[in-house]
Tab-separated table of C-alpha atoms and ligand atoms in Angstrom:
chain	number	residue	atom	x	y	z
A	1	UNK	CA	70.814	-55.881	22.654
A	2	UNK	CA	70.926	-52.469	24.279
A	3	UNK	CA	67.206	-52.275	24.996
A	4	UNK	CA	65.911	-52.458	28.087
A	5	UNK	CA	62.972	-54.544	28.781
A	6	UNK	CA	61.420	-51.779	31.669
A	7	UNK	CA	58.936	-49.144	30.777
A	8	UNK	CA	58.496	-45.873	31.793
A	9	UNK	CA	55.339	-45.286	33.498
A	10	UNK	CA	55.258	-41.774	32.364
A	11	UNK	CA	56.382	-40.253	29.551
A	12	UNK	CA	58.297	-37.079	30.024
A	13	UNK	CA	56.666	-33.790	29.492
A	14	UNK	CA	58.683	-30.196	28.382
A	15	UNK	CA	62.040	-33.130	27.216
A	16	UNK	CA	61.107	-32.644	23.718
A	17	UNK	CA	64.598	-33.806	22.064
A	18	UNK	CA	66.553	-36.648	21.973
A	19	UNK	CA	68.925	-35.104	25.253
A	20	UNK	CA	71.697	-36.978	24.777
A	21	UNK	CA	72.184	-36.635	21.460
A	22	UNK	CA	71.376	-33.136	22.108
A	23	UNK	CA	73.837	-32.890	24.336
A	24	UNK	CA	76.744	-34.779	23.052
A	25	UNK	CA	76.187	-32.241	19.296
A	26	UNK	CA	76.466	-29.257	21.911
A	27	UNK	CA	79.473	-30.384	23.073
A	28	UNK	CA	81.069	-31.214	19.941
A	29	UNK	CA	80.003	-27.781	18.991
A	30	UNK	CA	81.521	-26.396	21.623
A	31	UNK	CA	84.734	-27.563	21.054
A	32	UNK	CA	84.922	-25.932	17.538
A	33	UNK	CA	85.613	-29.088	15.661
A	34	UNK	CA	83.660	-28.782	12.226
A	35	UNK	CA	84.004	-31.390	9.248
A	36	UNK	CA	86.777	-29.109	7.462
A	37	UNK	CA	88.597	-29.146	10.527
A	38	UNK	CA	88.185	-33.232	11.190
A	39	UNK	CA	89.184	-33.551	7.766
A	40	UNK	CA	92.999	-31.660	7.603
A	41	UNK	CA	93.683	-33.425	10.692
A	42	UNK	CA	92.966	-36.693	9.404
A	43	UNK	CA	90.774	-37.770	12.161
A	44	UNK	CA	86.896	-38.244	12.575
A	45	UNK	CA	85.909	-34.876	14.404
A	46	UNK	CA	82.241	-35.034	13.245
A	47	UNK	CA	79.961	-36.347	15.607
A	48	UNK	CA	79.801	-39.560	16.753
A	49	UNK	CA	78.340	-41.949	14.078
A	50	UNK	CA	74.168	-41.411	14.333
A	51	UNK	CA	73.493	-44.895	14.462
A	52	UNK	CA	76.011	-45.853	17.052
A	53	UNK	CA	75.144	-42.276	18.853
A	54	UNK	CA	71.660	-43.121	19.102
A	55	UNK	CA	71.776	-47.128	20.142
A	56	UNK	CA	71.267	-47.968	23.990
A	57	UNK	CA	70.044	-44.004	24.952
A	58	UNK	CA	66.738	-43.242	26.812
A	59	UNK	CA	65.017	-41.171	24.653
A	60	UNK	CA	62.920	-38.253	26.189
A	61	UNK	CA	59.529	-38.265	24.942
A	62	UNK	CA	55.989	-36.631	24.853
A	63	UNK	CA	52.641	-38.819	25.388
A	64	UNK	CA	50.208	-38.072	22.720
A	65	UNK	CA	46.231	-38.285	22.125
A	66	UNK	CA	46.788	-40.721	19.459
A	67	UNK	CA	47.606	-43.489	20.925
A	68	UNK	CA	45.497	-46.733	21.893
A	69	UNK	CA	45.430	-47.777	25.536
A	70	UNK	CA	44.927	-51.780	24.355
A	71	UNK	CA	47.520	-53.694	25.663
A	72	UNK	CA	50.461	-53.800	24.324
A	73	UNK	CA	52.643	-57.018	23.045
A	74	UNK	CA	55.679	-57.668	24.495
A	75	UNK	CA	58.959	-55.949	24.023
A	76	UNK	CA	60.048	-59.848	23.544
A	77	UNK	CA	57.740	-60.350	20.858
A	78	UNK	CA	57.759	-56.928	19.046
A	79	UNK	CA	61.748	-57.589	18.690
A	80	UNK	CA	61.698	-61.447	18.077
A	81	UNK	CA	58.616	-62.151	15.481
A	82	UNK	CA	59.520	-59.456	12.673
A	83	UNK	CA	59.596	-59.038	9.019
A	84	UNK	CA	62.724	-57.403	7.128
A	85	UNK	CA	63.592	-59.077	4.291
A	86	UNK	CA	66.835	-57.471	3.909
A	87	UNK	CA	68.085	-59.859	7.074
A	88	UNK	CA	66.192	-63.212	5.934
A	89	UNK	CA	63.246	-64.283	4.749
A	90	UNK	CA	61.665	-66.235	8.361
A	91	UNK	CA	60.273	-64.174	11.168
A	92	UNK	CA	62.880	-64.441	13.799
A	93	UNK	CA	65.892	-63.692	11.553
A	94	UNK	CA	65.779	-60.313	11.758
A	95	UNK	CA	66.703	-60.616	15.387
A	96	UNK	CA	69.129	-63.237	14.736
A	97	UNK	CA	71.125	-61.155	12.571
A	98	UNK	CA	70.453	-57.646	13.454
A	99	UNK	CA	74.065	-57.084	14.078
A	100	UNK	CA	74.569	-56.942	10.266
A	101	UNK	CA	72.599	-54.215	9.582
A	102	UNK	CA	75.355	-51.259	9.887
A	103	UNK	CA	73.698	-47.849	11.345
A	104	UNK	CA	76.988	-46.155	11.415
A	105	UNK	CA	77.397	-43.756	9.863
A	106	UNK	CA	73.702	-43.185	8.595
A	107	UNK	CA	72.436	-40.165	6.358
A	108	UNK	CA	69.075	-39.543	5.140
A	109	UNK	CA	68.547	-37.416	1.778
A	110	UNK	CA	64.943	-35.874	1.172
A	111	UNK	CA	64.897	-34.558	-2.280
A	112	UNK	CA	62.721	-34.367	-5.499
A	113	UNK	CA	59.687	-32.217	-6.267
A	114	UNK	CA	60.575	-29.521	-3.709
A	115	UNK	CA	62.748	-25.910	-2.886
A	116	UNK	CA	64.461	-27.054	0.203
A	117	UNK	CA	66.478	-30.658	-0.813
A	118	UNK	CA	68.999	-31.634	1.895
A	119	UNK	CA	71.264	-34.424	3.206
A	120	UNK	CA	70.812	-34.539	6.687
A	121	UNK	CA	72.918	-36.749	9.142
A	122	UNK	CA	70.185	-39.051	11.780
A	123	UNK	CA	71.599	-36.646	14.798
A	124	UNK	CA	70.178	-33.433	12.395
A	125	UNK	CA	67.187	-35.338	11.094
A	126	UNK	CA	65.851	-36.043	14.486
A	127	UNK	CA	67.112	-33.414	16.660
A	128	UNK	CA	64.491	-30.242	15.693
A	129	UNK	CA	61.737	-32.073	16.385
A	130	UNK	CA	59.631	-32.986	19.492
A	131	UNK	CA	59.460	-36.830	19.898
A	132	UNK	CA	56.281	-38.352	20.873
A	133	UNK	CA	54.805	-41.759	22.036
A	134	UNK	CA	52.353	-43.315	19.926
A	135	UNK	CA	50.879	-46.439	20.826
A	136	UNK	CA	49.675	-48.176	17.497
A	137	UNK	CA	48.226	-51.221	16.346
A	138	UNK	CA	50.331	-52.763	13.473
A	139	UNK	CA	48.401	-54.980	11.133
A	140	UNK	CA	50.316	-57.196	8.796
A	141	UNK	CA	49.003	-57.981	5.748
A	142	UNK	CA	49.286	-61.949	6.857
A	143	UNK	CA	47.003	-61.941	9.399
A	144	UNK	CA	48.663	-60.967	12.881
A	145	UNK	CA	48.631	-57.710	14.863
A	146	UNK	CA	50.779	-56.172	17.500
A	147	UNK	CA	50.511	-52.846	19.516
A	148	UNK	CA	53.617	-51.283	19.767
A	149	UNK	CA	54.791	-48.135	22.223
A	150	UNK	CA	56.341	-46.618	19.122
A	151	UNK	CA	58.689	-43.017	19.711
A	152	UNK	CA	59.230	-40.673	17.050
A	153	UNK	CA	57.771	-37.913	15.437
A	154	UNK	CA	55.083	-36.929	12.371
A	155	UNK	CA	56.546	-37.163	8.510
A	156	UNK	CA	54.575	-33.875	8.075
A	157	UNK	CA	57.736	-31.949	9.591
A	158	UNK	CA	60.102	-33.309	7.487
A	159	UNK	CA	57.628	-32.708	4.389
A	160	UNK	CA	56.948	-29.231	5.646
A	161	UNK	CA	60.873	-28.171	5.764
A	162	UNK	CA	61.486	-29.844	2.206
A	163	UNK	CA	58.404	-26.945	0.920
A	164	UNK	CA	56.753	-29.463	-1.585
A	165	UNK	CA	56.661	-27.653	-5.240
A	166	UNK	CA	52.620	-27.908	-5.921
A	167	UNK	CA	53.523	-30.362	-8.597
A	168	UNK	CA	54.483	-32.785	-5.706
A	169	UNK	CA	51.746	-35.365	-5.503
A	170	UNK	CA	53.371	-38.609	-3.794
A	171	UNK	CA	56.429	-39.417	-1.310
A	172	UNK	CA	58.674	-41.882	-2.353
A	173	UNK	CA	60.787	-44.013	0.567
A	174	UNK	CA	64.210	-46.396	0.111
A	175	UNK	CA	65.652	-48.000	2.553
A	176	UNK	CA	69.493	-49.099	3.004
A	177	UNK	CA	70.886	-51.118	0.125
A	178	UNK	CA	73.796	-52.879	1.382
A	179	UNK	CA	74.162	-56.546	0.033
A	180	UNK	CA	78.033	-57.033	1.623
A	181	UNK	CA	76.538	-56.857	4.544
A	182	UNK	CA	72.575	-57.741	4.079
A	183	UNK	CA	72.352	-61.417	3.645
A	184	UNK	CA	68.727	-60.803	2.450
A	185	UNK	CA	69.819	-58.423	-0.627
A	186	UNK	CA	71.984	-61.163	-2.261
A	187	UNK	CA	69.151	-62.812	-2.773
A	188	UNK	CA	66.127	-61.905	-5.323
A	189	UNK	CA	63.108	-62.027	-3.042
A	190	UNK	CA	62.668	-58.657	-3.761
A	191	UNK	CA	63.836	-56.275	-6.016
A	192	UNK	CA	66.359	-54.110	-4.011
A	193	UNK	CA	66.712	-52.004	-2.253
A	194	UNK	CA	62.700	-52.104	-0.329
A	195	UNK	CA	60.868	-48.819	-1.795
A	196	UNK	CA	57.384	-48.033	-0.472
A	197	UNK	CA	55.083	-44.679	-1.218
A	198	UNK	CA	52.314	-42.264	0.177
A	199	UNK	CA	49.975	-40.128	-1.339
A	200	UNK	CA	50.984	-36.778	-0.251
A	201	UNK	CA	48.217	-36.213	1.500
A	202	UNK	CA	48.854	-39.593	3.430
A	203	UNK	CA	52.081	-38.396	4.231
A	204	UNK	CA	50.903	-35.426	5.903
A	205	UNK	CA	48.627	-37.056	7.674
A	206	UNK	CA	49.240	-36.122	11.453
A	207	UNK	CA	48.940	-40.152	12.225
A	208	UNK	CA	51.792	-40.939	9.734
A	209	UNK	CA	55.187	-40.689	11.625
A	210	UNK	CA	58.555	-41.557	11.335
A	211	UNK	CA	59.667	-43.844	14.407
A	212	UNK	CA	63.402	-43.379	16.084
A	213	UNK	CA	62.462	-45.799	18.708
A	214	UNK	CA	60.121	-48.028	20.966
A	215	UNK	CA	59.523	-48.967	24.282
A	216	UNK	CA	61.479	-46.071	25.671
A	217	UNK	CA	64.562	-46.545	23.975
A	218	UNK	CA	66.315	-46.411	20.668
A	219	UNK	CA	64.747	-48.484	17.732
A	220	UNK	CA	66.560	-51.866	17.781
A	221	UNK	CA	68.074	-52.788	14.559
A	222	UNK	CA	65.534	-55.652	13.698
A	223	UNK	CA	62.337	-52.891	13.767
A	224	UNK	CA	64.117	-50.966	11.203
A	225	UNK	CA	66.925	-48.888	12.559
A	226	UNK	CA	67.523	-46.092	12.630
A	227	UNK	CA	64.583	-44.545	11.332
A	228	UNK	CA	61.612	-46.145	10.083
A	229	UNK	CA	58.217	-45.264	8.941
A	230	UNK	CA	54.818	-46.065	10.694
A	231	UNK	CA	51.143	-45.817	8.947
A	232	UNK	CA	48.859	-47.586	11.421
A	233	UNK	CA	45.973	-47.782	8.905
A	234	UNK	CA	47.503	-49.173	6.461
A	235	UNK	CA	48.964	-53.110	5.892
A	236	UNK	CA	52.520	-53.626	7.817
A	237	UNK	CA	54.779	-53.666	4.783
A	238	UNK	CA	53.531	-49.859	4.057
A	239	UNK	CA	55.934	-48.988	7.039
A	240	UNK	CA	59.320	-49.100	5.525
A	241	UNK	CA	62.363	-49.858	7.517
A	242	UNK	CA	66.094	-48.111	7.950
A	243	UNK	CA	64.697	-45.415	5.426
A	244	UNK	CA	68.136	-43.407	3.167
A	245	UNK	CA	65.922	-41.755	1.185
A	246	UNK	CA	62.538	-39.183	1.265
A	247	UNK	CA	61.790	-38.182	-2.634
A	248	UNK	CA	58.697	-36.211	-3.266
A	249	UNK	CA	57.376	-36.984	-6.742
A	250	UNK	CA	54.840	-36.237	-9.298
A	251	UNK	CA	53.787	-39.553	-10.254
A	252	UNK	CA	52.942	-42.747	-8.303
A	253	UNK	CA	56.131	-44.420	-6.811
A	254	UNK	CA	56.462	-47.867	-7.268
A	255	UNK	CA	56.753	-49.790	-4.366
A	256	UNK	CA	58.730	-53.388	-3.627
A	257	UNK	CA	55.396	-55.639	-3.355
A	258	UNK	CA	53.856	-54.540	-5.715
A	259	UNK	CA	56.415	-54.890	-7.932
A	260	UNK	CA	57.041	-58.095	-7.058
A	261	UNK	CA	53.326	-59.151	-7.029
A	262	UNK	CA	50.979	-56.521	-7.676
A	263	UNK	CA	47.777	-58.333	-8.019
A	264	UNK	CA	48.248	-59.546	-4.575
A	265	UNK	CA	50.040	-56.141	-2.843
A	266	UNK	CA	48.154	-52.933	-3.989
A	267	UNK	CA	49.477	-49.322	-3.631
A	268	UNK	CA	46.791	-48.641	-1.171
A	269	UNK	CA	46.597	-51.377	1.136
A	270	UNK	CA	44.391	-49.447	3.831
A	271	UNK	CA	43.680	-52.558	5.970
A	272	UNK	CA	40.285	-53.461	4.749
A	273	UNK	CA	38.536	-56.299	6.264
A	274	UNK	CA	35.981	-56.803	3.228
A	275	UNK	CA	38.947	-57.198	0.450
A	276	UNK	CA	40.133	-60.481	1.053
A	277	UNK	CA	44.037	-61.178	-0.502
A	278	UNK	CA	43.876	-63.323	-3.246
A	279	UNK	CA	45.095	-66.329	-1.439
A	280	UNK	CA	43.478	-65.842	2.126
A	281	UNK	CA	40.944	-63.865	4.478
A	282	UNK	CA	41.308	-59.938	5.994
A	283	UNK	CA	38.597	-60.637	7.961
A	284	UNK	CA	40.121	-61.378	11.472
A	285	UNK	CA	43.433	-61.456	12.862
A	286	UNK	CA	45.656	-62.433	15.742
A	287	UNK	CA	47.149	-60.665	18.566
A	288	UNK	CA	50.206	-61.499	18.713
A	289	UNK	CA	50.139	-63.128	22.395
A	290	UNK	CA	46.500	-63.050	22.355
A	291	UNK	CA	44.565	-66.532	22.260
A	292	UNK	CA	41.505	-65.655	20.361
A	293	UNK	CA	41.410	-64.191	16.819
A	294	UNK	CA	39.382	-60.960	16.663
A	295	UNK	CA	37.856	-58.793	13.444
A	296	UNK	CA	39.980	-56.978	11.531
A	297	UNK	CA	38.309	-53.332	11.877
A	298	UNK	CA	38.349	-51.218	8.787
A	299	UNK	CA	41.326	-48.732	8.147
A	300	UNK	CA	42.635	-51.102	11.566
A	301	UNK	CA	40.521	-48.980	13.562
A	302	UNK	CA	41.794	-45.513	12.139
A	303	UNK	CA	38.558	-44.736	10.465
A	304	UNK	CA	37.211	-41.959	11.783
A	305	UNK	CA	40.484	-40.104	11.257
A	306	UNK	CA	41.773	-41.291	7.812
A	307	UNK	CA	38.322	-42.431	6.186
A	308	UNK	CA	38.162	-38.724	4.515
A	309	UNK	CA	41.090	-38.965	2.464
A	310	UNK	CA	39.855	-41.835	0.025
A	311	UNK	CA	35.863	-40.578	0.053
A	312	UNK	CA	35.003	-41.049	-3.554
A	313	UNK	CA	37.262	-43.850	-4.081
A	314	UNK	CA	36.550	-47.760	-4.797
A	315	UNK	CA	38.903	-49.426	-2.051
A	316	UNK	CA	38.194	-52.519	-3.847
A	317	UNK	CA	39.740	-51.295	-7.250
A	318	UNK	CA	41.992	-49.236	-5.146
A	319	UNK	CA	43.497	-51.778	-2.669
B	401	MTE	N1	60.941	-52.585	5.517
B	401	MTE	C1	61.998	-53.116	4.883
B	401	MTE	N2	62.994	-52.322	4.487
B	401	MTE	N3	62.090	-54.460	4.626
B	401	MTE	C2	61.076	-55.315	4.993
B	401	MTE	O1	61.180	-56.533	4.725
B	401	MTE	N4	58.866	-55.555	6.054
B	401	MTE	C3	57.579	-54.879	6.230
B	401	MTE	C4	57.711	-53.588	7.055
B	401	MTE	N5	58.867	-52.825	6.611
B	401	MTE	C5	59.942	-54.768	5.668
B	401	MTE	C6	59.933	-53.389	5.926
B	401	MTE	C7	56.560	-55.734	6.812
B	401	MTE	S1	55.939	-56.976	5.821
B	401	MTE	C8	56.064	-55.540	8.085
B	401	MTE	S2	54.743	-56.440	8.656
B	401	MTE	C9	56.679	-54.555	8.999
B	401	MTE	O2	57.843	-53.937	8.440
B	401	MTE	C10	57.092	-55.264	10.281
B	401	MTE	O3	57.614	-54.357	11.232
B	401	MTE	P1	58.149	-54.921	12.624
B	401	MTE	O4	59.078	-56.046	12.325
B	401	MTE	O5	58.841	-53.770	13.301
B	401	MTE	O6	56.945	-55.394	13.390
């Protein structure tokens, strides 16, 4: 692993981009080399591969007012105890084979319902806008929480530069399909590759953002590499790893778990400590390296700043 285990005291004002990666696209720049050019000489000129660009840098990073100032779980744990299907089905294979999930090279397409579709390599993707900190509880939907120091930057920028057509209601997510090398994909679990979806107005939400890294550095392949999104008010699986693909849509996506078992995974799933999952209690949760369970809070504590966007609406129908 290229991650280290130290963290910053203080995050970096005015360093708004990823500098290296800033840096090392200048350069290449600079030299003149385009993609026609790599191409008649037969060589790779284009930059670096993203994912391979990205892994091991510091990344330069703004604090931000939304963040929580609970303690946070350990780098350890946060990388460790994870769910991604795609690299095995128990909670500390995603670290154990994180080296199969290939970053490099890594595009992202953002497309559908909107005037400005485009196919953007990780280094463009990430590169015109300001990273931030933004310390987050995660709540998974099977009972355990973490707060993680996550980096990146809000989906509303990318949403805003694909100018939604007004018949664009929902955002539709895919991650990586890639069963050669995904031991989890050549297996039925799910139904590949892992989709998830927003409301529209959930995806603009300035709390929804799509992560690049954590604890300082580069997001390690096991938390969803190289990009990944993060909704802290809504159940863990909502935040869909090693995204390929941003569609906006007219209708209701569908989404791998509910799919796969939709009276148990809802569309929804706002963490919501009075609707129990069919086969256990929302009520409390644990910290991951906490010894006491504590209460689940409503919207996991988001309330005040997400509870508008579903007034009117039965969260009990609606989970
Ligand atoms: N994204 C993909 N592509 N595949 C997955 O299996 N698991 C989800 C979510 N995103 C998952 C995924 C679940 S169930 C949870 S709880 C979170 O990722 C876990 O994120 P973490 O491992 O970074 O804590």
């Amino acid at each position: 692993m290229l991650i280290r285990s130290r963290r910053r005291s203080e995050a970096t004002r005015g360093e708004v981009t990823p500098r290296a990666i800033y840096d090392r696209r200048r350069e290449f720049l600079r030299a003149g080399l385009g993609l026609g050019a790599g191409l008649a000489l037969g060589v790779s000129a284009w930059p670096a591969p993203a994912g391979a660009a990205l892994r091991g840098m510091a990344l330069e990073y703004e604090p931000s007012p939304f963040s929580t100032d609970e303690a946070l779980t350990s780098l350890d744990e946060v990388t460790t105890y994870n769910n991604f299907f795609e690299l095995g089905t128990g909670k500390s294979d995603p670290h154990r084979h994180a080296d199969s999930l290939v970053t490099d090279p890594w595009s992202i397409r953002v497309e559908g319902a909107c005037e400005n579709p485009g196919n953007y390599a990780l280094e463009d993707f990430v590169n015109p806008w300001a990273l931030e900190e933004r310390i987050y509880r995660l709540r998974c939907v099977e009972g355990w929480s973490m707060v993680i120091p996550w980096i990146g930057f809000e989906l509303n920028r990318v949403i805003e530069q694909a100018r939604p057509e007004s018949r664009a209601r929902y955002v539709a997510f895919e991650s990586i399909h890639d069963p050669e090398n995904l031991r989890g994909q050549r297996r039925g679990v799910l139904d590949w590759p892992y989709t998830e979806g927003l409301r529209l107005d959930e995806a603009m939400h300035p709390l929804t953002i799509l992560a690049v890294g954590l604890y300082d550095e580069v997001l390690p392949n096991q938390n969803g590499a190289p990009v990944r999104l993060v909704v802290p008010w809504k159940y863990g699986f909502k935040s869909i790893k090693s995204i390929v693909r941003i569609r906006l849509v007219e209708e209701q996506p569908p989404t791998a778990w509910n799919q796969s078992q939709p009276g148990e995974y809802g569309f929804y799933s706002n963490v919501n400590p009075e609707v129990d999952h069919p086969r256990w209690s929302q009520a409390t949760e644990r910290r991951i390296g906490a010894f006491r369970r504590r209460r689940t809070e409503m919207f996991n504590g988001y309330g005040e700043e997400v509870a508008a966007l579903y007034e009117g609406m039965d969260l009990r129908e609606h989970f």
